[in-house]
mmCIF file of C-alpha atoms and ligand atoms in Angstrom:
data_model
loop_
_atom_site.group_PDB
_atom_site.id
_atom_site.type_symbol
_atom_site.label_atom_id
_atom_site.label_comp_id
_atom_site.label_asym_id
_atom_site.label_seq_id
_atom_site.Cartn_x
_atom_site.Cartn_y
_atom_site.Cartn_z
ATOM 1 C CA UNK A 1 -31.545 -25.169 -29.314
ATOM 2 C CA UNK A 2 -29.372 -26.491 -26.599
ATOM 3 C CA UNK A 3 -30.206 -29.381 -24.796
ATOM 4 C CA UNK A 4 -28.897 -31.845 -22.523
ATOM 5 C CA UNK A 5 -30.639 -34.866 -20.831
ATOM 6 C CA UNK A 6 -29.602 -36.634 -17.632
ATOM 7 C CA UNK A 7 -30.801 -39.688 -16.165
ATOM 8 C CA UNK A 8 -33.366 -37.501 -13.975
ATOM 9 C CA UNK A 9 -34.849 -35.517 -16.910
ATOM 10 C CA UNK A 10 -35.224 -39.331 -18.650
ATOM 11 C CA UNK A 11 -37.165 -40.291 -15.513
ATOM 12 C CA UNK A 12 -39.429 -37.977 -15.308
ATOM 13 C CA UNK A 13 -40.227 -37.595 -18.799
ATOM 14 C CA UNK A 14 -40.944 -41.189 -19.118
ATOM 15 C CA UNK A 15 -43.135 -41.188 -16.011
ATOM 16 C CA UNK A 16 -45.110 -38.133 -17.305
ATOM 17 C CA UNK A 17 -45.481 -40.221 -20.445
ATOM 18 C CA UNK A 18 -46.895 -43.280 -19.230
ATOM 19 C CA UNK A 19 -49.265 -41.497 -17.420
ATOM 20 C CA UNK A 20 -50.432 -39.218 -20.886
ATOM 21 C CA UNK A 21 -50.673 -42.396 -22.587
ATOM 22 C CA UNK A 22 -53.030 -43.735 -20.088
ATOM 23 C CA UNK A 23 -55.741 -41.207 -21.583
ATOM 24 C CA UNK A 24 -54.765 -41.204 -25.399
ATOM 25 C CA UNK A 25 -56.174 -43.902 -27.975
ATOM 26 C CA UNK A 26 -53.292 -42.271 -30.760
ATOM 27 C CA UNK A 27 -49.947 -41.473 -30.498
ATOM 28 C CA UNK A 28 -48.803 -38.883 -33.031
ATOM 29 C CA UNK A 29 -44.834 -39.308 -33.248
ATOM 30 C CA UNK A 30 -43.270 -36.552 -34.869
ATOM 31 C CA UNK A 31 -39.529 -37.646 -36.136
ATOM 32 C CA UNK A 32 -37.542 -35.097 -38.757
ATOM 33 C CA UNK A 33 -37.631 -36.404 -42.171
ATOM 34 C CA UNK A 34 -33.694 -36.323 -42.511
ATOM 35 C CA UNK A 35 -32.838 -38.849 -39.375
ATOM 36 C CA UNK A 36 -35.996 -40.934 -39.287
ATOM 37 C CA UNK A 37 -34.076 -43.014 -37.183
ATOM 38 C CA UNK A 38 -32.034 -40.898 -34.994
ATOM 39 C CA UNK A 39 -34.732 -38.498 -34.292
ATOM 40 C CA UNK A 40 -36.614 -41.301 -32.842
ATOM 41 C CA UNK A 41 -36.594 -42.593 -29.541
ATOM 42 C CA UNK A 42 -37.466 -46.712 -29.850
ATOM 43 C CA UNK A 43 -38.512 -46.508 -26.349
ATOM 44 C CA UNK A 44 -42.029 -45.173 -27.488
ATOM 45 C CA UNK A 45 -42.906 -48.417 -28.850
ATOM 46 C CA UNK A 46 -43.030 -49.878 -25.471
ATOM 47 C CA UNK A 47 -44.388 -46.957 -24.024
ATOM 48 C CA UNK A 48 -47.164 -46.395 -26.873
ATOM 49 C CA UNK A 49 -47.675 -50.194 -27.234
ATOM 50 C CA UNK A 50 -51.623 -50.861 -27.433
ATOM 51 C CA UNK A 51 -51.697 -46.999 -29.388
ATOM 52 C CA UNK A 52 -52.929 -46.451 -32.732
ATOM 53 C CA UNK A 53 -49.653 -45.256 -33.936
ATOM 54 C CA UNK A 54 -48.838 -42.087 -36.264
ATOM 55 C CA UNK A 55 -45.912 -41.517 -37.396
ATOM 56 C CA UNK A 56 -45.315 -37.494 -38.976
ATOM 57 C CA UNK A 57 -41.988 -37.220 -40.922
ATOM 58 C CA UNK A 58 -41.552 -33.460 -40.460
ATOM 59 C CA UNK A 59 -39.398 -30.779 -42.662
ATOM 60 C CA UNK A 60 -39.881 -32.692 -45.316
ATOM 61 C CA UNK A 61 -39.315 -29.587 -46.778
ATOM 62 C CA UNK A 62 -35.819 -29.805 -46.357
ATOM 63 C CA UNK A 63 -35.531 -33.967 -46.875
ATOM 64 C CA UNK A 64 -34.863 -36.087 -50.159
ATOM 65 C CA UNK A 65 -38.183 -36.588 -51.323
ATOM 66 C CA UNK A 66 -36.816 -39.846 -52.620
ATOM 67 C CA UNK A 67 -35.360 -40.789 -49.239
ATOM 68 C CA UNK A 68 -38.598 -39.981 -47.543
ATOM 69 C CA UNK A 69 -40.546 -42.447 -49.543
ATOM 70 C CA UNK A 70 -38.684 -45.058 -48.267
ATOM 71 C CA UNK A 71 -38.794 -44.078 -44.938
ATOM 72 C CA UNK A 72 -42.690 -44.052 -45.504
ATOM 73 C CA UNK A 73 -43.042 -47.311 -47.037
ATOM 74 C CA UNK A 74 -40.762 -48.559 -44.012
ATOM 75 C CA UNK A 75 -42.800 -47.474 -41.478
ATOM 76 C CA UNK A 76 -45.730 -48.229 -43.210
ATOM 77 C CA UNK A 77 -44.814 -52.102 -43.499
ATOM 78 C CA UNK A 78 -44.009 -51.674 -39.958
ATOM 79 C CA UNK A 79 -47.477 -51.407 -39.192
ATOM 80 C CA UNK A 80 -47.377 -47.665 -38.703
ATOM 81 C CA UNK A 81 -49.494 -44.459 -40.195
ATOM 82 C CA UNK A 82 -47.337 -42.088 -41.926
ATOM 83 C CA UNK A 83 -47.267 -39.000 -43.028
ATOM 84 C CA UNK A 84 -44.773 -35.820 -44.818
ATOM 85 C CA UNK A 85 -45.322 -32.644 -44.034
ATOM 86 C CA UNK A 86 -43.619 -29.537 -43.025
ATOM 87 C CA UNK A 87 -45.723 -28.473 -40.342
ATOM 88 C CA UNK A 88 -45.068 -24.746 -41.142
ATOM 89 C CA UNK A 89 -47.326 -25.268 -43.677
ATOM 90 C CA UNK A 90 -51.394 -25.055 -42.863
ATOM 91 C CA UNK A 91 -51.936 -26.825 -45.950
ATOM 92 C CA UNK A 92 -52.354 -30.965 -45.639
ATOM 93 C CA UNK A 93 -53.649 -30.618 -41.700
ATOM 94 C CA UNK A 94 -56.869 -31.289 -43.093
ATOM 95 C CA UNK A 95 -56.116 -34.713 -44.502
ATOM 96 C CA UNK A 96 -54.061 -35.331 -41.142
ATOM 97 C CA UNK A 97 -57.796 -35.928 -39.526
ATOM 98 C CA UNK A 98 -59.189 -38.265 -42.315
ATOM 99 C CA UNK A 99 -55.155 -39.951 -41.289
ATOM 100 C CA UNK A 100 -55.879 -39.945 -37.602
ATOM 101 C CA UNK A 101 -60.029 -41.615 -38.236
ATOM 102 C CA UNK A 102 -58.557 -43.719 -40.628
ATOM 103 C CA UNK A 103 -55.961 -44.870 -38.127
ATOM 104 C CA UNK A 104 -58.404 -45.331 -35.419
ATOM 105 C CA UNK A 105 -61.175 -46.787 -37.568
ATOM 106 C CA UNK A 106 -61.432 -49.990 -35.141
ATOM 107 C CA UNK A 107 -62.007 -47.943 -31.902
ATOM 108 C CA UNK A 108 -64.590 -46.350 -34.126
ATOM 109 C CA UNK A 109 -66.188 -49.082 -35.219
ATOM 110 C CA UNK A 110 -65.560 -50.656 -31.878
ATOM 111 C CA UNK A 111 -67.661 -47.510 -29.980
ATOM 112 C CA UNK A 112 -70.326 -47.411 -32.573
ATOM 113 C CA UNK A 113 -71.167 -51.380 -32.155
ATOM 114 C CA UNK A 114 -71.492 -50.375 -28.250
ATOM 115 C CA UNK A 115 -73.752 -47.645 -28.933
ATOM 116 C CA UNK A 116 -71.527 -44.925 -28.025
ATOM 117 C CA UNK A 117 -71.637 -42.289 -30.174
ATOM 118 C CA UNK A 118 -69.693 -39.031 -30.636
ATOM 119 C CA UNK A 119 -66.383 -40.240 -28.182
ATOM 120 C CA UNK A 120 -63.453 -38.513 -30.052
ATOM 121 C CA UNK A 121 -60.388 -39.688 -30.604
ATOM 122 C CA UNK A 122 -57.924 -38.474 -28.407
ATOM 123 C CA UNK A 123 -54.723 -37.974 -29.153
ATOM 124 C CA UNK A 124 -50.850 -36.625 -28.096
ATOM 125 C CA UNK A 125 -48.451 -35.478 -29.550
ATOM 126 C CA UNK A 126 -44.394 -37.469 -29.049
ATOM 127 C CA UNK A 127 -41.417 -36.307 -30.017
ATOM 128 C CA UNK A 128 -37.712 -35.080 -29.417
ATOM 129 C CA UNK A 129 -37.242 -31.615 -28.721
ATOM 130 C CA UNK A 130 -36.872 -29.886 -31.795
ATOM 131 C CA UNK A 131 -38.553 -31.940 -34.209
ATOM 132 C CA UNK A 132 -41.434 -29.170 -34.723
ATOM 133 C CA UNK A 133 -44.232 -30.473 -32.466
ATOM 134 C CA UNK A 134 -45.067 -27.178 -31.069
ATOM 135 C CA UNK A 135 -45.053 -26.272 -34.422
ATOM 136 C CA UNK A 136 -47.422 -28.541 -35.607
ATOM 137 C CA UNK A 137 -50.370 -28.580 -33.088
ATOM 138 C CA UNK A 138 -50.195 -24.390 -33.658
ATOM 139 C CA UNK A 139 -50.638 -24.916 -37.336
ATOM 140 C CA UNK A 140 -53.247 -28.530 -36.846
ATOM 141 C CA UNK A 141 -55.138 -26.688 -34.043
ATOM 142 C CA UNK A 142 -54.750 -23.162 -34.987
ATOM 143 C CA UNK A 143 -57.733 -21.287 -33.312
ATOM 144 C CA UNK A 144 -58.754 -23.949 -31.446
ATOM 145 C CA UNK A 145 -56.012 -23.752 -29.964
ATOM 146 C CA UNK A 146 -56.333 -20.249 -28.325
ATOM 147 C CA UNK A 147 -60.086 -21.082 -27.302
ATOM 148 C CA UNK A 148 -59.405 -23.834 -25.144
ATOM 149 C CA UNK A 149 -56.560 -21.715 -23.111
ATOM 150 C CA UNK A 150 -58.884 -18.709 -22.878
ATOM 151 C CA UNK A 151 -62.093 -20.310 -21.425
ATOM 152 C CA UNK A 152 -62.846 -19.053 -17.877
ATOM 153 C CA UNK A 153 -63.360 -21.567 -15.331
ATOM 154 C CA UNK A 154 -61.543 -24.398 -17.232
ATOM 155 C CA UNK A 155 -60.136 -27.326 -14.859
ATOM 156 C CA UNK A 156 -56.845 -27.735 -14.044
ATOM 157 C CA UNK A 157 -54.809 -30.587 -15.159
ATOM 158 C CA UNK A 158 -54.883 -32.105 -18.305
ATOM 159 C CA UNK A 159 -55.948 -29.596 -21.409
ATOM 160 C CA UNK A 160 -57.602 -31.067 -24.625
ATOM 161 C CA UNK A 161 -57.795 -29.189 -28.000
ATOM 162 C CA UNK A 162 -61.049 -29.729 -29.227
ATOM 163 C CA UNK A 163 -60.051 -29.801 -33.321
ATOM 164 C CA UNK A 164 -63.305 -30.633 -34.512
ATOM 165 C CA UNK A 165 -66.504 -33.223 -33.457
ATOM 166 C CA UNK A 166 -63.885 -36.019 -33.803
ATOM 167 C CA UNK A 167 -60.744 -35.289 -32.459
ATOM 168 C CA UNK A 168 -59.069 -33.787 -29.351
ATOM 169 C CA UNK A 169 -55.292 -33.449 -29.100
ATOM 170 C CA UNK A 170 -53.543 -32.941 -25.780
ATOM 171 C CA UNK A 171 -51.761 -29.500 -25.574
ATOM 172 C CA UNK A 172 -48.867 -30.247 -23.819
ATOM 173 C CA UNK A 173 -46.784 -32.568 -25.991
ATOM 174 C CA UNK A 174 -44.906 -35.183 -25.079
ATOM 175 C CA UNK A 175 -41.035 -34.974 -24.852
ATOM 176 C CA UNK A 176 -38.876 -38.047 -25.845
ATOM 177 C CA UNK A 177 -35.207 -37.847 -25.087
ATOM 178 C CA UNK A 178 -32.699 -38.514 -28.040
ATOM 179 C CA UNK A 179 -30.400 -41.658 -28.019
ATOM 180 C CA UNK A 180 -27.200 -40.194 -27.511
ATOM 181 C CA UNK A 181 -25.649 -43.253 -26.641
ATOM 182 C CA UNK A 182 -25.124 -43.825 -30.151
ATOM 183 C CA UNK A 183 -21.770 -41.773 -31.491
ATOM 184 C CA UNK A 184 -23.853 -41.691 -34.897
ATOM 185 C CA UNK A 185 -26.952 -40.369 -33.446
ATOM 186 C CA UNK A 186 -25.256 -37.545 -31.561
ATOM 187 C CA UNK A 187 -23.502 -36.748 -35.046
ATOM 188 C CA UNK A 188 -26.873 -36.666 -37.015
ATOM 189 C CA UNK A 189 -28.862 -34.363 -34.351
ATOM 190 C CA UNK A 190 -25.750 -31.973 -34.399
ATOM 191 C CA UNK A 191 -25.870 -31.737 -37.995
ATOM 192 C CA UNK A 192 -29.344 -30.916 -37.975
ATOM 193 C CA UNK A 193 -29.088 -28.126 -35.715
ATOM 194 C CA UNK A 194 -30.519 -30.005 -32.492
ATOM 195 C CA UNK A 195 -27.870 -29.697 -30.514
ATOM 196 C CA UNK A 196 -24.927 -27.255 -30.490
ATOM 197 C CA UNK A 197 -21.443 -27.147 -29.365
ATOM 198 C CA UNK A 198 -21.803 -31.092 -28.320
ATOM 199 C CA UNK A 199 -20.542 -34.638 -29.274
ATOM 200 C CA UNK A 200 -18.136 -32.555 -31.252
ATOM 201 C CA UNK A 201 -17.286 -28.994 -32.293
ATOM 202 C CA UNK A 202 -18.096 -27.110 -36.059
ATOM 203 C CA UNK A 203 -15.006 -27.771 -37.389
ATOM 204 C CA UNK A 204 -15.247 -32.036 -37.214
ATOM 205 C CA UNK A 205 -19.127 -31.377 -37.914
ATOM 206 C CA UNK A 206 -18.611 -29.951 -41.106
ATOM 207 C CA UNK A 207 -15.929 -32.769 -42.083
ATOM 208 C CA UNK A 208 -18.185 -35.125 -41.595
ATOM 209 C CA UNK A 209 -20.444 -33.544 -43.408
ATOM 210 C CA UNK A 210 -18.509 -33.302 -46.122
ATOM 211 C CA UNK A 211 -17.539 -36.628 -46.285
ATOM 212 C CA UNK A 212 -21.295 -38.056 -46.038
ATOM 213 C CA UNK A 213 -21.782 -35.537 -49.075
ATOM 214 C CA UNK A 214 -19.000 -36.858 -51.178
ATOM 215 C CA UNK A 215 -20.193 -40.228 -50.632
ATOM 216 C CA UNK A 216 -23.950 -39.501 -50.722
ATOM 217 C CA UNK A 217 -24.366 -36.845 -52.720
ATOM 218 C CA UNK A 218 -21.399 -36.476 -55.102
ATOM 219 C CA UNK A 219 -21.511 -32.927 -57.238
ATOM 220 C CA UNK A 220 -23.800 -30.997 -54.715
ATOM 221 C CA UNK A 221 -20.476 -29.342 -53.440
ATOM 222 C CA UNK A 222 -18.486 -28.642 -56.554
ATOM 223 C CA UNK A 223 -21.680 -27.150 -57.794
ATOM 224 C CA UNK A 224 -22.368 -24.666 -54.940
ATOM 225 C CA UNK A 225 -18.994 -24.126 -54.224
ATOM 226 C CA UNK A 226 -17.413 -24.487 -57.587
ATOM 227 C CA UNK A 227 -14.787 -26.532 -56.326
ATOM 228 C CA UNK A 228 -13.358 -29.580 -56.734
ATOM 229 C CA UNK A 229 -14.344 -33.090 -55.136
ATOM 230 C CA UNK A 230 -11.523 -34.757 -53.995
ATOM 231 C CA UNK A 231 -11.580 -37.018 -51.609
ATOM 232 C CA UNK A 232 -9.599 -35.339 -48.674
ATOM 233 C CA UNK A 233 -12.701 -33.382 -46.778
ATOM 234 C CA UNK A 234 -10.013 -31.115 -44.999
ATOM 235 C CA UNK A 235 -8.983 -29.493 -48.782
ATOM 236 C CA UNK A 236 -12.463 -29.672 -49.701
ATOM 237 C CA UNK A 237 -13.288 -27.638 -46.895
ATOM 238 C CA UNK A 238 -10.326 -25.294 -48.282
ATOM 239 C CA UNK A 239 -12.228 -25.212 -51.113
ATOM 240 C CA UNK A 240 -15.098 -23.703 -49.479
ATOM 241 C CA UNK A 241 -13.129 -21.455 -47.543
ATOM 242 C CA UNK A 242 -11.519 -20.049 -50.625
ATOM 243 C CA UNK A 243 -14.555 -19.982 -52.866
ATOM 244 C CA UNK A 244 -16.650 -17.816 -49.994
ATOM 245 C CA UNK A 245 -13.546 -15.656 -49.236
ATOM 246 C CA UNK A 246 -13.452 -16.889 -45.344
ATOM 247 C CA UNK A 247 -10.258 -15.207 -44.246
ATOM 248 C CA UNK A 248 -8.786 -14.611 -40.914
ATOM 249 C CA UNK A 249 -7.349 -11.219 -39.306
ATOM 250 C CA UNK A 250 -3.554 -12.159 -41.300
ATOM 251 C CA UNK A 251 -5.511 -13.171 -44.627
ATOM 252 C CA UNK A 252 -5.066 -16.850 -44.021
ATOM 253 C CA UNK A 253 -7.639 -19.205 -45.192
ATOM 254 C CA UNK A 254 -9.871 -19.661 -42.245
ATOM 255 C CA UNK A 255 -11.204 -22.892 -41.825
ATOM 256 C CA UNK A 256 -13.404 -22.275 -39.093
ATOM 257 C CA UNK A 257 -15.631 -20.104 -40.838
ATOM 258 C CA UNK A 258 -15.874 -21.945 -43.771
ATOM 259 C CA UNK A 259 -17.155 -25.065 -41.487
ATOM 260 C CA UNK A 260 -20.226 -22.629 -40.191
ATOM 261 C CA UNK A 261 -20.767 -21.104 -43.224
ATOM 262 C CA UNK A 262 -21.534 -25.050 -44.686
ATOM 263 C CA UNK A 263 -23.743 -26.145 -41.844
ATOM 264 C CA UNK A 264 -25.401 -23.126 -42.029
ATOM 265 C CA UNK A 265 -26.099 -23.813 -45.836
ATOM 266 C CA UNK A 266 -26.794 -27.582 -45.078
ATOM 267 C CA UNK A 267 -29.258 -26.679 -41.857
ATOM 268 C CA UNK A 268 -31.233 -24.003 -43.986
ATOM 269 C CA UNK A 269 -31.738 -26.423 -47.459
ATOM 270 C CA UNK A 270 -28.991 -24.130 -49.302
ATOM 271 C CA UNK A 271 -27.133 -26.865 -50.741
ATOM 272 C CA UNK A 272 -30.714 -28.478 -51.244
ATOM 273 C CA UNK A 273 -32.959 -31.364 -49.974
ATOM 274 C CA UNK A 274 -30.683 -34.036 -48.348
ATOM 275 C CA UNK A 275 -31.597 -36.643 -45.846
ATOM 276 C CA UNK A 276 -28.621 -38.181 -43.611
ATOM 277 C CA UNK A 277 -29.850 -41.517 -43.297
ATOM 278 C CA UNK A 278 -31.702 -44.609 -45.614
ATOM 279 C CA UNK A 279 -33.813 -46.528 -43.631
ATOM 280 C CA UNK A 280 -32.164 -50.137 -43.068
ATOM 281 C CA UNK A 281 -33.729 -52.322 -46.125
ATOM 282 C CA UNK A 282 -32.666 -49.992 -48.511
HETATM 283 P P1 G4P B 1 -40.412 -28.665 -30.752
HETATM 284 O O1 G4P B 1 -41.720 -28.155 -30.238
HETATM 285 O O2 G4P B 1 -40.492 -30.092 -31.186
HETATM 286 O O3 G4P B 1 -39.247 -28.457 -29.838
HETATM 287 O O4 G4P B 1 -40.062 -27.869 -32.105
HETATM 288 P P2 G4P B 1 -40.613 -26.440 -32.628
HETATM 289 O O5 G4P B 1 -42.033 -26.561 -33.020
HETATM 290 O O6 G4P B 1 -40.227 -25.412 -31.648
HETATM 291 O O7 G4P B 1 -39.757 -26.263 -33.958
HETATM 292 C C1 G4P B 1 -38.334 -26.176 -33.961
HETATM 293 C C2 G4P B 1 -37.871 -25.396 -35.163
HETATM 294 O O8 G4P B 1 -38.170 -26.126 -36.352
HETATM 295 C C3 G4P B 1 -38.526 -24.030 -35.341
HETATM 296 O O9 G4P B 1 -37.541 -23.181 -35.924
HETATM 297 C C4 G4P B 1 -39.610 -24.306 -36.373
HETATM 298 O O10 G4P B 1 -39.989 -23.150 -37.107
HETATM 299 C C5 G4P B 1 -38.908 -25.293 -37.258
HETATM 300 N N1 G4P B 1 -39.832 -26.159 -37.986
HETATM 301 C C6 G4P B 1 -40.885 -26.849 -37.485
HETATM 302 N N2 G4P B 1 -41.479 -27.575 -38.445
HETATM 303 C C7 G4P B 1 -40.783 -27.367 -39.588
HETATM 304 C C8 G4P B 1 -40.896 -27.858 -40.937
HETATM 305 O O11 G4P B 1 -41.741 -28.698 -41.276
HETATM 306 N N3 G4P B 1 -39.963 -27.397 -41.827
HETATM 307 C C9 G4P B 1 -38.985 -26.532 -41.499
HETATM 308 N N4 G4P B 1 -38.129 -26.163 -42.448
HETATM 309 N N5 G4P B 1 -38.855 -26.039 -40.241
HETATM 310 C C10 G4P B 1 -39.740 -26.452 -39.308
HETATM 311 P P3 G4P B 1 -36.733 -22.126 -35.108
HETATM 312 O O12 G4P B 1 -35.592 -21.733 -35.933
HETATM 313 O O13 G4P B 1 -36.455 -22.659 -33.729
HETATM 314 O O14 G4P B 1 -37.712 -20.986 -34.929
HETATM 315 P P4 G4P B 1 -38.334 -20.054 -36.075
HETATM 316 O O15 G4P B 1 -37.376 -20.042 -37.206
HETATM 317 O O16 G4P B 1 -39.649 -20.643 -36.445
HETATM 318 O O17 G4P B 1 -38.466 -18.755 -35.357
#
């Protein structure tokens, strides 16, 4: 994906957003489980302040399981729901509901003191683009989905996803904007695949890749490139380029390729589950 925001995209997606929130008692922010922190936009805690707050750590198939329990407890003494998932997966969207009652049990209780009965919880769905949010209401609302777009006579405006008798999601989710501001962030969303051919080309993408992989993750390249470590990234990206045969048109070693061929493996879980960032405690 390839996306760019200016100040007027900002604008109106925040606008849009405050007026979502209006209707919502739960925000559902979906972050990816490698950049907890740079796939989040901050602003959503002034824009979902009086929310229940959820926060889903997506791809966690592709994370440090390690590193993601941190980031859970983190969040979690932060005051927030979380939960793992890859949302590719159908299996775990059931417990997502008990999450989201659980997570709303004062409103609940609240309602039920009041005598209202049977008021779901309604919720949207926050993110930055990429992150898997379309994803995830598809495989949370599956067929209920479908229903709601396919019923004649349905108002225009805002759509709800009935999931069951006590929860309705907005369809349309809503799109945070990434913190580019922040050389580190840009580097992170890049490396993730989020955006392409910005902040910097393949070439210095894959050496700093390499060098957050010496540092954090010593042996993962020597062992799927059977290479040496050393600690020059431009000869261990040599390495690479000699180990996978990347050659140019005059049989030279060619660099280039051997930089996509890595991000490639990194972006697809080839060199295994790594997260690029520790939340700040640890
Ligand atoms: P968005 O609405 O937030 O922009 O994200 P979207 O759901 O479009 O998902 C972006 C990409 O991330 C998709 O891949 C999707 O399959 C993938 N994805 C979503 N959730 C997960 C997850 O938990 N784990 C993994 N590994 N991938 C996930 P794509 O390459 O754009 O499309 P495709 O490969 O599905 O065709």
């Amino acid at each position: 994906m390839n996306f760019q925001w200016y100040p007027g995209h900002m604008t109106k997606a925040k606008r849009q957003m405050q007026e979502d929130i209006k209707l919502i008692d739960l925000v559902v922010e979906i972050v990816d489980a490698r950049i907890p922190h740079s796939s989040r936009n901050p602003d959503i805690d002034e824009l979902g302040k009086n929310k229940y707050r959820l926060i889903l750590m997506n791809k966690a198939d592709l994370a440090d399981k390690k590193t993601t329990d941190k980031w859970c407890s983190y969040f979690k003494n932060k005051g927030y729901f979380v939960v793992a998932l890859d949302a590719r997966s159908k299996n775990g969207m059931k417990s997502i509901t008990d999450i989201i009652m659980e997570a709303c049990k004062e409103k609940i209780e609240r309602d039920l003191k009041r005598g209202i009965k049977n008021r779901p919880v309604r919720a949207m769905v926050v993110g930055i683009p990429n992150v898997g949010k379309s994803t995830f209401i598809n495989s949370y609302a599956g067929k209920a989905c479908a229903k709601t777009g396919n019923k004649p006579g349905v108002t225009k405006g805002k759509q709800w996803i009935r999931l069951n008798k006590n929860v309705e999601l907005l369809d349309t989710p809503g799109i945070l904007w990434p913190k580019f501001e922040d050389q580190m962030v840009g580097l992170r969303l890049a490396l993730i695949g989020s955006i392409k051919d910005e902040i910097l080309n393949t070439d210095e993408l894959a050496v700093e890749l390499i060098k957050f992989l010496l540092q954090a993750y010593p042996g993962v390249l020597a062992e799927r490139y059977e290479l040496e470590e050393v600690e020059d990234p431009i000869q261990v990206l040599m390495g690479i380029a000699k180990s996978r045969n990347c050659l140019s048109k005059g049989n030279e070693l060619d660099y280039s390729k051997a930089a996509i061929l890595l991000i490639d493996d990194f972006r697809s879980g080839k060199l295994g589950k790594l997260s690029l960032e520790l939340p700040p405690e640890a």
